[in-house]
Amino acid sequence: MLKIVANATLSICIMALCAGSVYAAEVEVTDAKLSLLPGDLPGAGYFNLTNTGDTPLTLVGAESAAFHMTHMHVSTQEDDVAQMHVVEEIDVAPGESFAFAPKGYHLMFMHRTQALEEGDSVEVVLHFEDQQEQPVSFTVVAPGAN
């Protein structure tokens, strides 16, 4: 009896650790690229995010060990003035896709913690409203190579 209780407890602990940690079945990320400017200038992350699940997703941020700060931004143009604004969250309905692309929504990567070159792979973790996370590998590309 003690062995059954121990096995059941272990199984519950494993399920608790795994549940809610990664979205793999509900989120699809494609074309993940990090457009990197020279020196310590910021980089921009572009990708396509698809909600393959049955419930809405809300992206609330991202982080990468390769940068001290990562923010979601949107670029706009109004009366010939280009502006960039911080975005707190992005909702993606079931079955829908959302594009992070030049001159629109993007991740802004600031203050590198390591040297990066074109062709490198950078691990980025996308954070969702319900504490879910999705790790994604971004390929470093030259500016304008998106």
Short mmCIF file of N, CA, C and O in Angstrom, two decimals:
data_model
loop_
_atom_site.label_atom_id
_atom_site.label_comp_id
_atom_site.label_asym_id
_atom_site.label_seq_id
_atom_site.Cartn_x
_atom_site.Cartn_y
_atom_site.Cartn_z
N MET A 1 0.82 -1.19 0.00
CA MET A 1 0.00 0.00 0.00
C MET A 1 0.87 1.26 0.00
O MET A 1 0.56 2.22 -0.69
N LEU A 2 1.92 1.23 0.79
CA LEU A 2 2.82 2.38 0.86
C LEU A 2 3.46 2.65 -0.49
O LEU A 2 3.64 3.81 -0.90
N LYS A 3 3.80 1.58 -1.23
CA LYS A 3 4.40 1.72 -2.56
C LYS A 3 3.41 2.38 -3.53
O LYS A 3 3.79 3.23 -4.33
N ILE A 4 2.14 2.03 -3.45
CA ILE A 4 1.12 2.61 -4.32
C ILE A 4 0.98 4.09 -4.03
O ILE A 4 0.93 4.93 -4.94
N VAL A 5 0.95 4.47 -2.77
CA VAL A 5 0.83 5.87 -2.39
C VAL A 5 2.06 6.65 -2.86
O VAL A 5 1.95 7.76 -3.39
N ALA A 6 3.24 6.07 -2.71
CA ALA A 6 4.48 6.73 -3.15
C ALA A 6 4.47 6.93 -4.66
O ALA A 6 4.83 8.00 -5.15
N ASN A 7 4.07 5.92 -5.41
CA ASN A 7 4.01 6.04 -6.87
C ASN A 7 2.97 7.07 -7.31
O ASN A 7 3.20 7.85 -8.22
N ALA A 8 1.83 7.09 -6.64
CA ALA A 8 0.79 8.06 -6.97
C ALA A 8 1.28 9.47 -6.67
O ALA A 8 1.06 10.40 -7.46
N THR A 9 1.94 9.65 -5.54
CA THR A 9 2.47 10.96 -5.18
C THR A 9 3.51 11.41 -6.19
O THR A 9 3.52 12.57 -6.62
N LEU A 10 4.41 10.53 -6.59
CA LEU A 10 5.42 10.86 -7.59
C LEU A 10 4.77 11.24 -8.91
O LEU A 10 5.17 12.23 -9.54
N SER A 11 3.76 10.50 -9.33
CA SER A 11 3.07 10.81 -10.59
C SER A 11 2.41 12.18 -10.54
O SER A 11 2.48 12.96 -11.49
N ILE A 12 1.78 12.51 -9.42
CA ILE A 12 1.13 13.81 -9.27
C ILE A 12 2.17 14.92 -9.30
O ILE A 12 1.96 15.96 -9.94
N CYS A 13 3.31 14.73 -8.65
CA CYS A 13 4.37 15.74 -8.66
C CYS A 13 4.90 15.98 -10.06
O CYS A 13 5.12 17.12 -10.47
N ILE A 14 5.10 14.90 -10.80
CA ILE A 14 5.61 15.03 -12.17
C ILE A 14 4.59 15.77 -13.04
O ILE A 14 4.94 16.67 -13.80
N MET A 15 3.31 15.43 -12.91
CA MET A 15 2.28 16.13 -13.70
C MET A 15 2.22 17.60 -13.32
O MET A 15 2.06 18.46 -14.17
N ALA A 16 2.36 17.90 -12.03
CA ALA A 16 2.31 19.30 -11.60
C ALA A 16 3.48 20.09 -12.16
O ALA A 16 3.35 21.24 -12.53
N LEU A 17 4.65 19.46 -12.23
CA LEU A 17 5.82 20.14 -12.78
C LEU A 17 5.68 20.37 -14.28
O LEU A 17 6.13 21.38 -14.80
N CYS A 18 5.07 19.43 -14.97
CA CYS A 18 4.95 19.53 -16.42
C CYS A 18 3.77 20.39 -16.84
O CYS A 18 3.83 21.09 -17.85
N ALA A 19 2.69 20.35 -16.10
CA ALA A 19 1.48 21.11 -16.47
C ALA A 19 1.76 22.59 -16.39
O ALA A 19 2.31 23.08 -15.44
N GLY A 20 1.35 23.29 -17.43
CA GLY A 20 1.47 24.74 -17.40
C GLY A 20 2.85 25.28 -17.67
O GLY A 20 3.07 26.46 -17.52
N SER A 21 3.79 24.46 -18.07
CA SER A 21 5.14 24.99 -18.27
C SER A 21 5.42 25.33 -19.73
O SER A 21 6.14 26.26 -20.00
N VAL A 22 4.87 24.58 -20.65
CA VAL A 22 5.13 24.84 -22.07
C VAL A 22 3.85 24.65 -22.86
O VAL A 22 3.08 23.75 -22.61
N TYR A 23 3.65 25.49 -23.84
CA TYR A 23 2.46 25.48 -24.67
C TYR A 23 2.55 24.57 -25.89
O TYR A 23 1.65 24.57 -26.67
N ALA A 24 3.59 23.85 -26.09
CA ALA A 24 3.92 23.16 -27.33
C ALA A 24 2.72 22.80 -28.21
O ALA A 24 2.77 22.98 -29.41
N ALA A 25 1.63 22.32 -27.64
CA ALA A 25 0.50 21.87 -28.46
C ALA A 25 -0.41 23.02 -28.90
O ALA A 25 -1.18 22.85 -29.82
N GLU A 26 -0.35 24.18 -28.26
CA GLU A 26 -1.28 25.26 -28.56
C GLU A 26 -0.66 26.46 -29.26
O GLU A 26 -1.37 27.33 -29.72
N VAL A 27 0.65 26.52 -29.31
CA VAL A 27 1.32 27.66 -29.92
C VAL A 27 2.29 27.16 -30.97
O VAL A 27 3.06 26.24 -30.74
N GLU A 28 2.23 27.79 -32.12
CA GLU A 28 3.20 27.49 -33.18
C GLU A 28 3.91 28.79 -33.53
O GLU A 28 3.27 29.80 -33.82
N VAL A 29 5.23 28.76 -33.48
CA VAL A 29 6.04 29.93 -33.82
C VAL A 29 6.88 29.56 -35.03
O VAL A 29 7.59 28.55 -35.02
N THR A 30 6.80 30.39 -36.08
CA THR A 30 7.58 30.15 -37.29
C THR A 30 8.34 31.40 -37.68
O THR A 30 8.00 32.51 -37.26
N ASP A 31 9.35 31.22 -38.52
CA ASP A 31 10.14 32.32 -39.09
C ASP A 31 10.72 33.26 -38.03
O ASP A 31 10.70 34.48 -38.21
N ALA A 32 11.22 32.72 -36.94
CA ALA A 32 11.77 33.54 -35.84
C ALA A 32 13.16 34.05 -36.21
O ALA A 32 14.10 33.28 -36.36
N LYS A 33 13.25 35.38 -36.38
CA LYS A 33 14.52 36.02 -36.76
C LYS A 33 14.80 37.18 -35.84
O LYS A 33 13.89 37.90 -35.43
N LEU A 34 16.07 37.39 -35.56
CA LEU A 34 16.50 38.52 -34.74
C LEU A 34 17.38 39.39 -35.61
O LEU A 34 18.49 39.00 -35.96
N SER A 35 16.87 40.53 -36.00
CA SER A 35 17.61 41.48 -36.84
C SER A 35 18.51 42.29 -35.91
O SER A 35 18.03 43.04 -35.06
N LEU A 36 19.82 42.11 -36.08
CA LEU A 36 20.77 42.67 -35.14
C LEU A 36 21.56 43.82 -35.75
O LEU A 36 22.19 43.66 -36.80
N LEU A 37 21.51 44.96 -35.09
CA LEU A 37 22.30 46.12 -35.51
C LEU A 37 23.71 45.99 -34.94
O LEU A 37 23.92 45.25 -33.97
N PRO A 38 24.69 46.71 -35.49
CA PRO A 38 26.07 46.59 -35.01
C PRO A 38 26.26 47.15 -33.60
O PRO A 38 25.44 47.94 -33.11
N GLY A 39 27.34 46.73 -32.96
CA GLY A 39 27.68 47.24 -31.63
C GLY A 39 26.65 46.83 -30.60
O GLY A 39 26.14 45.71 -30.64
N ASP A 40 26.35 47.73 -29.69
CA ASP A 40 25.37 47.43 -28.65
C ASP A 40 24.01 48.07 -28.95
O ASP A 40 23.21 48.30 -28.06
N LEU A 41 23.76 48.35 -30.23
CA LEU A 41 22.46 48.89 -30.61
C LEU A 41 21.40 47.79 -30.47
O LEU A 41 21.71 46.60 -30.55
N PRO A 42 20.15 48.18 -30.25
CA PRO A 42 19.09 47.17 -30.07
C PRO A 42 18.89 46.29 -31.30
O PRO A 42 19.24 46.66 -32.42
N GLY A 43 18.30 45.14 -31.06
CA GLY A 43 17.91 44.24 -32.13
C GLY A 43 16.39 44.10 -32.12
O GLY A 43 15.73 44.41 -31.12
N ALA A 44 15.83 43.65 -33.23
CA ALA A 44 14.38 43.47 -33.34
C ALA A 44 14.07 42.02 -33.67
O ALA A 44 14.72 41.41 -34.51
N GLY A 45 13.07 41.49 -32.98
CA GLY A 45 12.65 40.11 -33.20
C GLY A 45 11.37 40.04 -33.99
O GLY A 45 10.38 40.72 -33.67
N TYR A 46 11.40 39.24 -35.05
CA TYR A 46 10.24 39.07 -35.92
C TYR A 46 9.89 37.60 -35.99
O TYR A 46 10.77 36.74 -36.05
N PHE A 47 8.59 37.28 -36.01
CA PHE A 47 8.14 35.90 -36.08
C PHE A 47 6.64 35.87 -36.32
O PHE A 47 5.96 36.90 -36.24
N ASN A 48 6.14 34.70 -36.62
CA ASN A 48 4.70 34.49 -36.76
C ASN A 48 4.25 33.60 -35.61
O ASN A 48 4.84 32.56 -35.34
N LEU A 49 3.21 34.04 -34.92
CA LEU A 49 2.66 33.32 -33.77
C LEU A 49 1.27 32.83 -34.14
O LEU A 49 0.40 33.63 -34.51
N THR A 50 1.05 31.52 -34.07
CA THR A 50 -0.25 30.94 -34.41
C THR A 50 -0.81 30.22 -33.20
O THR A 50 -0.12 29.44 -32.54
N ASN A 51 -2.07 30.50 -32.90
CA ASN A 51 -2.78 29.83 -31.82
C ASN A 51 -3.45 28.60 -32.42
O ASN A 51 -4.44 28.71 -33.13
N THR A 52 -2.91 27.43 -32.13
CA THR A 52 -3.45 26.18 -32.66
C THR A 52 -4.41 25.52 -31.68
O THR A 52 -4.90 24.44 -31.94
N GLY A 53 -4.67 26.18 -30.55
CA GLY A 53 -5.54 25.62 -29.53
C GLY A 53 -6.98 26.07 -29.68
O GLY A 53 -7.37 26.69 -30.66
N ASP A 54 -7.77 25.77 -28.64
CA ASP A 54 -9.20 26.08 -28.63
C ASP A 54 -9.55 27.28 -27.76
O ASP A 54 -10.71 27.65 -27.65
N THR A 55 -8.53 27.86 -27.10
CA THR A 55 -8.78 28.99 -26.22
C THR A 55 -7.90 30.16 -26.64
O THR A 55 -6.83 29.97 -27.21
N PRO A 56 -8.32 31.39 -26.35
CA PRO A 56 -7.50 32.56 -26.69
C PRO A 56 -6.15 32.53 -25.96
O PRO A 56 -6.05 32.02 -24.86
N LEU A 57 -5.14 33.09 -26.61
CA LEU A 57 -3.81 33.24 -26.02
C LEU A 57 -3.54 34.73 -25.84
O LEU A 57 -3.92 35.53 -26.68
N THR A 58 -2.84 35.06 -24.77
CA THR A 58 -2.43 36.44 -24.57
C THR A 58 -0.93 36.44 -24.29
O THR A 58 -0.48 35.97 -23.25
N LEU A 59 -0.17 36.96 -25.26
CA LEU A 59 1.28 37.09 -25.10
C LEU A 59 1.54 38.35 -24.28
O LEU A 59 1.04 39.42 -24.61
N VAL A 60 2.31 38.20 -23.18
CA VAL A 60 2.54 39.34 -22.29
C VAL A 60 4.01 39.75 -22.22
O VAL A 60 4.34 40.72 -21.54
N GLY A 61 4.88 39.03 -22.91
CA GLY A 61 6.29 39.43 -22.89
C GLY A 61 7.21 38.34 -23.38
O GLY A 61 6.77 37.28 -23.82
N ALA A 62 8.50 38.64 -23.29
CA ALA A 62 9.53 37.70 -23.72
C ALA A 62 10.81 38.02 -22.97
O ALA A 62 10.97 39.12 -22.44
N GLU A 63 11.72 37.06 -22.95
CA GLU A 63 13.02 37.29 -22.35
C GLU A 63 14.05 36.40 -23.03
O GLU A 63 13.72 35.38 -23.63
N SER A 64 15.30 36.83 -22.93
CA SER A 64 16.41 36.07 -23.48
C SER A 64 17.64 36.33 -22.62
O SER A 64 17.91 37.48 -22.26
N ALA A 65 18.38 35.28 -22.32
CA ALA A 65 19.62 35.44 -21.56
C ALA A 65 20.66 36.22 -22.34
O ALA A 65 21.62 36.72 -21.77
N ALA A 66 20.47 36.36 -23.66
CA ALA A 66 21.43 37.06 -24.50
C ALA A 66 21.27 38.59 -24.42
O ALA A 66 22.10 39.33 -24.95
N PHE A 67 20.21 39.06 -23.73
CA PHE A 67 19.94 40.49 -23.62
C PHE A 67 19.44 40.81 -22.21
O PHE A 67 18.73 40.02 -21.60
N HIS A 68 19.80 41.99 -21.73
CA HIS A 68 19.33 42.41 -20.41
C HIS A 68 17.85 42.75 -20.41
O HIS A 68 17.16 42.55 -19.42
N MET A 69 17.35 43.29 -21.53
CA MET A 69 15.94 43.69 -21.60
C MET A 69 15.32 43.28 -22.93
O MET A 69 15.97 43.37 -23.98
N THR A 70 14.08 42.84 -22.85
CA THR A 70 13.30 42.51 -24.04
C THR A 70 11.89 43.06 -23.83
O THR A 70 11.26 42.80 -22.81
N HIS A 71 11.42 43.85 -24.80
CA HIS A 71 10.08 44.44 -24.72
C HIS A 71 9.33 44.17 -26.02
O HIS A 71 9.93 43.99 -27.07
N MET A 72 8.01 44.18 -25.92
CA MET A 72 7.17 44.13 -27.12
C MET A 72 6.88 45.57 -27.51
O MET A 72 6.51 46.39 -26.67
N HIS A 73 7.05 45.87 -28.80
CA HIS A 73 6.83 47.22 -29.32
C HIS A 73 5.99 47.15 -30.58
O HIS A 73 5.91 46.12 -31.24
N VAL A 74 5.43 48.30 -30.94
CA VAL A 74 4.80 48.47 -32.24
C VAL A 74 5.31 49.78 -32.83
O VAL A 74 5.43 50.78 -32.13
N SER A 75 5.66 49.73 -34.10
CA SER A 75 6.07 50.93 -34.83
C SER A 75 4.87 51.47 -35.58
O SER A 75 4.11 50.71 -36.19
N THR A 76 4.71 52.79 -35.53
CA THR A 76 3.60 53.44 -36.25
C THR A 76 4.13 54.66 -36.99
O THR A 76 5.20 55.17 -36.68
N GLN A 77 3.37 55.11 -37.94
CA GLN A 77 3.70 56.32 -38.69
C GLN A 77 2.45 57.17 -38.75
O GLN A 77 1.41 56.73 -39.23
N GLU A 78 2.56 58.40 -38.23
CA GLU A 78 1.42 59.30 -38.23
C GLU A 78 1.90 60.69 -38.60
O GLU A 78 2.81 61.22 -37.97
N ASP A 79 1.31 61.26 -39.63
CA ASP A 79 1.70 62.60 -40.10
C ASP A 79 3.20 62.67 -40.37
O ASP A 79 3.90 63.58 -39.93
N ASP A 80 3.72 61.68 -41.07
CA ASP A 80 5.14 61.60 -41.44
C ASP A 80 6.08 61.51 -40.24
O ASP A 80 7.27 61.80 -40.37
N VAL A 81 5.57 61.13 -39.09
CA VAL A 81 6.40 60.96 -37.90
C VAL A 81 6.36 59.49 -37.48
O VAL A 81 5.29 58.96 -37.16
N ALA A 82 7.53 58.85 -37.49
CA ALA A 82 7.62 57.46 -37.06
C ALA A 82 7.73 57.42 -35.54
O ALA A 82 8.45 58.21 -34.94
N GLN A 83 6.98 56.52 -34.94
CA GLN A 83 6.99 56.36 -33.50
C GLN A 83 7.04 54.89 -33.13
O GLN A 83 6.65 54.03 -33.93
N MET A 84 7.50 54.62 -31.91
CA MET A 84 7.52 53.27 -31.40
C MET A 84 6.90 53.30 -30.00
O MET A 84 7.22 54.20 -29.21
N HIS A 85 6.01 52.36 -29.73
CA HIS A 85 5.32 52.31 -28.45
C HIS A 85 5.47 50.93 -27.83
O HIS A 85 5.44 49.92 -28.54
N VAL A 86 5.57 50.88 -26.51
CA VAL A 86 5.58 49.62 -25.79
C VAL A 86 4.18 49.01 -25.85
O VAL A 86 3.18 49.72 -25.73
N VAL A 87 4.12 47.70 -26.02
CA VAL A 87 2.87 46.96 -26.06
C VAL A 87 2.85 46.04 -24.84
O VAL A 87 3.80 45.30 -24.61
N GLU A 88 1.79 46.10 -24.07
CA GLU A 88 1.70 45.29 -22.84
C GLU A 88 1.28 43.85 -23.12
O GLU A 88 1.72 42.93 -22.42
N GLU A 89 0.39 43.66 -24.10
CA GLU A 89 -0.08 42.30 -24.39
C GLU A 89 -0.64 42.23 -25.79
O GLU A 89 -1.05 43.23 -26.37
N ILE A 90 -0.65 41.00 -26.31
CA ILE A 90 -1.19 40.75 -27.64
C ILE A 90 -2.08 39.52 -27.55
O ILE A 90 -1.64 38.45 -27.11
N ASP A 91 -3.33 39.66 -27.96
CA ASP A 91 -4.29 38.57 -27.95
C ASP A 91 -4.31 37.88 -29.30
O ASP A 91 -4.33 38.54 -30.34
N VAL A 92 -4.35 36.55 -29.27
CA VAL A 92 -4.44 35.75 -30.49
C VAL A 92 -5.59 34.75 -30.29
O VAL A 92 -5.52 33.88 -29.42
N ALA A 93 -6.63 34.89 -31.10
CA ALA A 93 -7.81 34.03 -31.00
C ALA A 93 -7.48 32.62 -31.50
O ALA A 93 -6.54 32.43 -32.28
N PRO A 94 -8.24 31.63 -31.07
CA PRO A 94 -8.03 30.25 -31.55
C PRO A 94 -8.06 30.19 -33.07
O PRO A 94 -8.92 30.79 -33.72
N GLY A 95 -7.09 29.51 -33.65
CA GLY A 95 -7.03 29.35 -35.09
C GLY A 95 -6.46 30.55 -35.83
O GLY A 95 -6.31 30.50 -37.05
N GLU A 96 -6.13 31.61 -35.13
CA GLU A 96 -5.62 32.82 -35.76
C GLU A 96 -4.10 32.91 -35.63
O GLU A 96 -3.49 32.26 -34.79
N SER A 97 -3.51 33.77 -36.46
CA SER A 97 -2.07 34.03 -36.43
C SER A 97 -1.83 35.52 -36.22
O SER A 97 -2.69 36.34 -36.55
N PHE A 98 -0.67 35.85 -35.69
CA PHE A 98 -0.28 37.23 -35.46
C PHE A 98 1.16 37.38 -35.94
O PHE A 98 2.02 36.60 -35.53
N ALA A 99 1.42 38.37 -36.78
CA ALA A 99 2.75 38.56 -37.35
C ALA A 99 3.51 39.68 -36.64
O ALA A 99 2.99 40.78 -36.47
N PHE A 100 4.71 39.36 -36.22
CA PHE A 100 5.67 40.35 -35.74
C PHE A 100 6.58 40.61 -36.94
O PHE A 100 7.31 39.71 -37.37
N ALA A 101 6.52 41.83 -37.49
CA ALA A 101 7.20 42.11 -38.75
C ALA A 101 7.75 43.52 -38.76
O ALA A 101 7.29 44.38 -38.00
N PRO A 102 8.74 43.79 -39.63
CA PRO A 102 9.28 45.15 -39.74
C PRO A 102 8.17 46.18 -39.96
O PRO A 102 7.17 45.89 -40.63
N LYS A 103 8.33 47.35 -39.37
CA LYS A 103 7.39 48.47 -39.46
C LYS A 103 6.06 48.17 -38.77
O LYS A 103 5.06 48.83 -39.04
N GLY A 104 6.05 47.18 -37.88
CA GLY A 104 4.85 46.83 -37.14
C GLY A 104 5.22 46.34 -35.76
O GLY A 104 6.09 46.90 -35.10
N TYR A 105 4.56 45.30 -35.33
CA TYR A 105 4.86 44.71 -34.02
C TYR A 105 6.19 43.98 -34.07
O TYR A 105 6.53 43.33 -35.07
N HIS A 106 6.95 44.05 -32.98
CA HIS A 106 8.23 43.36 -32.91
C HIS A 106 8.68 43.25 -31.45
O HIS A 106 8.15 43.93 -30.57
N LEU A 107 9.63 42.36 -31.22
CA LEU A 107 10.31 42.31 -29.93
C LEU A 107 11.52 43.22 -30.04
O LEU A 107 12.22 43.19 -31.05
N MET A 108 11.77 44.02 -29.02
CA MET A 108 12.95 44.88 -28.99
C MET A 108 13.92 44.29 -27.99
O MET A 108 13.61 44.16 -26.81
N PHE A 109 15.10 43.88 -28.49
CA PHE A 109 16.14 43.29 -27.64
C PHE A 109 17.19 44.36 -27.36
O PHE A 109 17.76 44.93 -28.29
N MET A 110 17.47 44.62 -26.07
CA MET A 110 18.38 45.70 -25.70
C MET A 110 19.47 45.21 -24.74
O MET A 110 19.22 44.36 -23.89
N HIS A 111 20.65 45.79 -24.90
CA HIS A 111 21.80 45.54 -24.02
C HIS A 111 22.23 44.07 -24.02
O HIS A 111 21.91 43.32 -23.11
N ARG A 112 22.98 43.73 -25.04
CA ARG A 112 23.47 42.35 -25.18
C ARG A 112 24.31 41.92 -23.99
O ARG A 112 25.07 42.70 -23.44
N THR A 113 24.21 40.66 -23.67
CA THR A 113 25.02 40.07 -22.61
C THR A 113 26.13 39.20 -23.19
O THR A 113 26.97 38.71 -22.45
N GLN A 114 26.10 38.99 -24.50
CA GLN A 114 27.09 38.15 -25.17
C GLN A 114 27.27 38.60 -26.61
O GLN A 114 26.40 39.25 -27.16
N ALA A 115 28.41 38.26 -27.17
CA ALA A 115 28.66 38.59 -28.58
C ALA A 115 27.77 37.70 -29.46
O ALA A 115 27.61 36.51 -29.20
N LEU A 116 27.18 38.31 -30.48
CA LEU A 116 26.34 37.58 -31.42
C LEU A 116 26.74 37.93 -32.83
O LEU A 116 27.11 39.06 -33.12
N GLU A 117 26.64 36.93 -33.72
CA GLU A 117 26.96 37.13 -35.13
C GLU A 117 25.84 36.59 -35.99
O GLU A 117 25.07 35.72 -35.55
N GLU A 118 25.79 37.06 -37.20
CA GLU A 118 24.82 36.57 -38.17
C GLU A 118 24.92 35.04 -38.25
O GLU A 118 26.00 34.48 -38.32
N GLY A 119 23.76 34.38 -38.20
CA GLY A 119 23.71 32.93 -38.26
C GLY A 119 23.62 32.26 -36.89
O GLY A 119 23.27 31.08 -36.80
N ASP A 120 23.94 33.00 -35.82
CA ASP A 120 23.82 32.45 -34.47
C ASP A 120 22.36 32.17 -34.14
O ASP A 120 21.45 32.77 -34.72
N SER A 121 22.15 31.30 -33.19
CA SER A 121 20.82 30.99 -32.69
C SER A 121 20.69 31.56 -31.28
O SER A 121 21.58 31.37 -30.45
N VAL A 122 19.61 32.27 -31.02
CA VAL A 122 19.37 32.90 -29.73
C VAL A 122 18.08 32.33 -29.15
O VAL A 122 17.03 32.37 -29.79
N GLU A 123 18.17 31.80 -27.94
CA GLU A 123 17.00 31.25 -27.27
C GLU A 123 16.18 32.40 -26.64
O GLU A 123 16.71 33.22 -25.90
N VAL A 124 14.89 32.43 -26.96
CA VAL A 124 13.97 33.44 -26.44
C VAL A 124 12.79 32.68 -25.84
O VAL A 124 12.29 31.72 -26.43
N VAL A 125 12.35 33.11 -24.67
CA VAL A 125 11.18 32.50 -24.04
C VAL A 125 10.02 33.49 -24.13
O VAL A 125 10.12 34.62 -23.65
N LEU A 126 8.94 33.05 -24.78
CA LEU A 126 7.73 33.86 -24.87
C LEU A 126 6.88 33.58 -23.64
O LEU A 126 6.70 32.43 -23.25
N HIS A 127 6.36 34.65 -23.02
CA HIS A 127 5.55 34.52 -21.81
C HIS A 127 4.09 34.84 -22.13
O HIS A 127 3.81 35.86 -22.78
N PHE A 128 3.21 33.99 -21.63
CA PHE A 128 1.78 34.16 -21.85
C PHE A 128 1.07 34.48 -20.53
O PHE A 128 1.58 34.18 -19.45
N GLU A 129 -0.09 35.08 -20.64
CA GLU A 129 -0.84 35.59 -19.50
C GLU A 129 -1.05 34.55 -18.39
O GLU A 129 -1.01 34.88 -17.22
N ASP A 130 -1.27 33.32 -18.73
CA ASP A 130 -1.59 32.31 -17.73
C ASP A 130 -0.35 31.58 -17.21
O ASP A 130 -0.43 30.42 -16.82
N GLN A 131 0.80 32.25 -17.24
CA GLN A 131 2.07 31.71 -16.72
C GLN A 131 2.71 30.67 -17.63
O GLN A 131 3.71 30.07 -17.28
N GLN A 132 2.11 30.43 -18.79
CA GLN A 132 2.68 29.49 -19.74
C GLN A 132 3.89 30.14 -20.41
O GLN A 132 3.96 31.36 -20.54
N GLU A 133 4.82 29.30 -20.87
CA GLU A 133 6.00 29.78 -21.58
C GLU A 133 6.23 28.95 -22.82
O GLU A 133 5.87 27.77 -22.86
N GLN A 134 6.84 29.56 -23.82
CA GLN A 134 7.18 28.86 -25.05
C GLN A 134 8.60 29.24 -25.45
O GLN A 134 8.84 30.38 -25.86
N PRO A 135 9.57 28.33 -25.33
CA PRO A 135 10.92 28.64 -25.80
C PRO A 135 10.97 28.60 -27.33
O PRO A 135 10.34 27.74 -27.95
N VAL A 136 11.71 29.54 -27.90
CA VAL A 136 11.81 29.65 -29.35
C VAL A 136 13.27 29.99 -29.70
O VAL A 136 13.87 30.83 -29.04
N SER A 137 13.80 29.36 -30.73
CA SER A 137 15.14 29.71 -31.22
C SER A 137 15.02 30.73 -32.35
O SER A 137 14.35 30.45 -33.35
N PHE A 138 15.63 31.88 -32.15
CA PHE A 138 15.65 32.94 -33.17
C PHE A 138 16.99 32.88 -33.88
O PHE A 138 18.03 32.76 -33.23
N THR A 139 16.98 33.00 -35.20
CA THR A 139 18.21 33.05 -35.98
C THR A 139 18.62 34.51 -36.16
O THR A 139 17.80 35.34 -36.57
N VAL A 140 19.89 34.82 -35.85
CA VAL A 140 20.38 36.19 -36.00
C VAL A 140 20.61 36.46 -37.49
O VAL A 140 21.25 35.69 -38.20
N VAL A 141 20.02 37.59 -37.95
CA VAL A 141 20.15 38.00 -39.35
C VAL A 141 20.63 39.44 -39.40
O VAL A 141 20.50 40.19 -38.44
N ALA A 142 21.16 39.84 -40.54
CA ALA A 142 21.58 41.22 -40.74
C ALA A 142 20.35 42.11 -40.88
O ALA A 142 19.29 41.65 -41.31
N PRO A 143 20.46 43.39 -40.53
CA PRO A 143 19.33 44.31 -40.70
C PRO A 143 18.82 44.29 -42.14
O PRO A 143 19.61 44.26 -43.09
N GLY A 144 17.53 44.28 -42.30
CA GLY A 144 16.94 44.28 -43.64
C GLY A 144 16.87 42.92 -44.29
O GLY A 144 16.35 42.79 -45.38
N ALA A 145 17.36 41.87 -43.62
CA ALA A 145 17.37 40.52 -44.21
C ALA A 145 16.12 39.75 -43.83
O ALA A 145 16.09 38.54 -43.90
N ASN A 146 15.09 40.43 -43.44
CA ASN A 146 13.87 39.75 -42.98
C ASN A 146 13.07 39.34 -44.18
O ASN A 146 12.14 38.78 -44.26
#
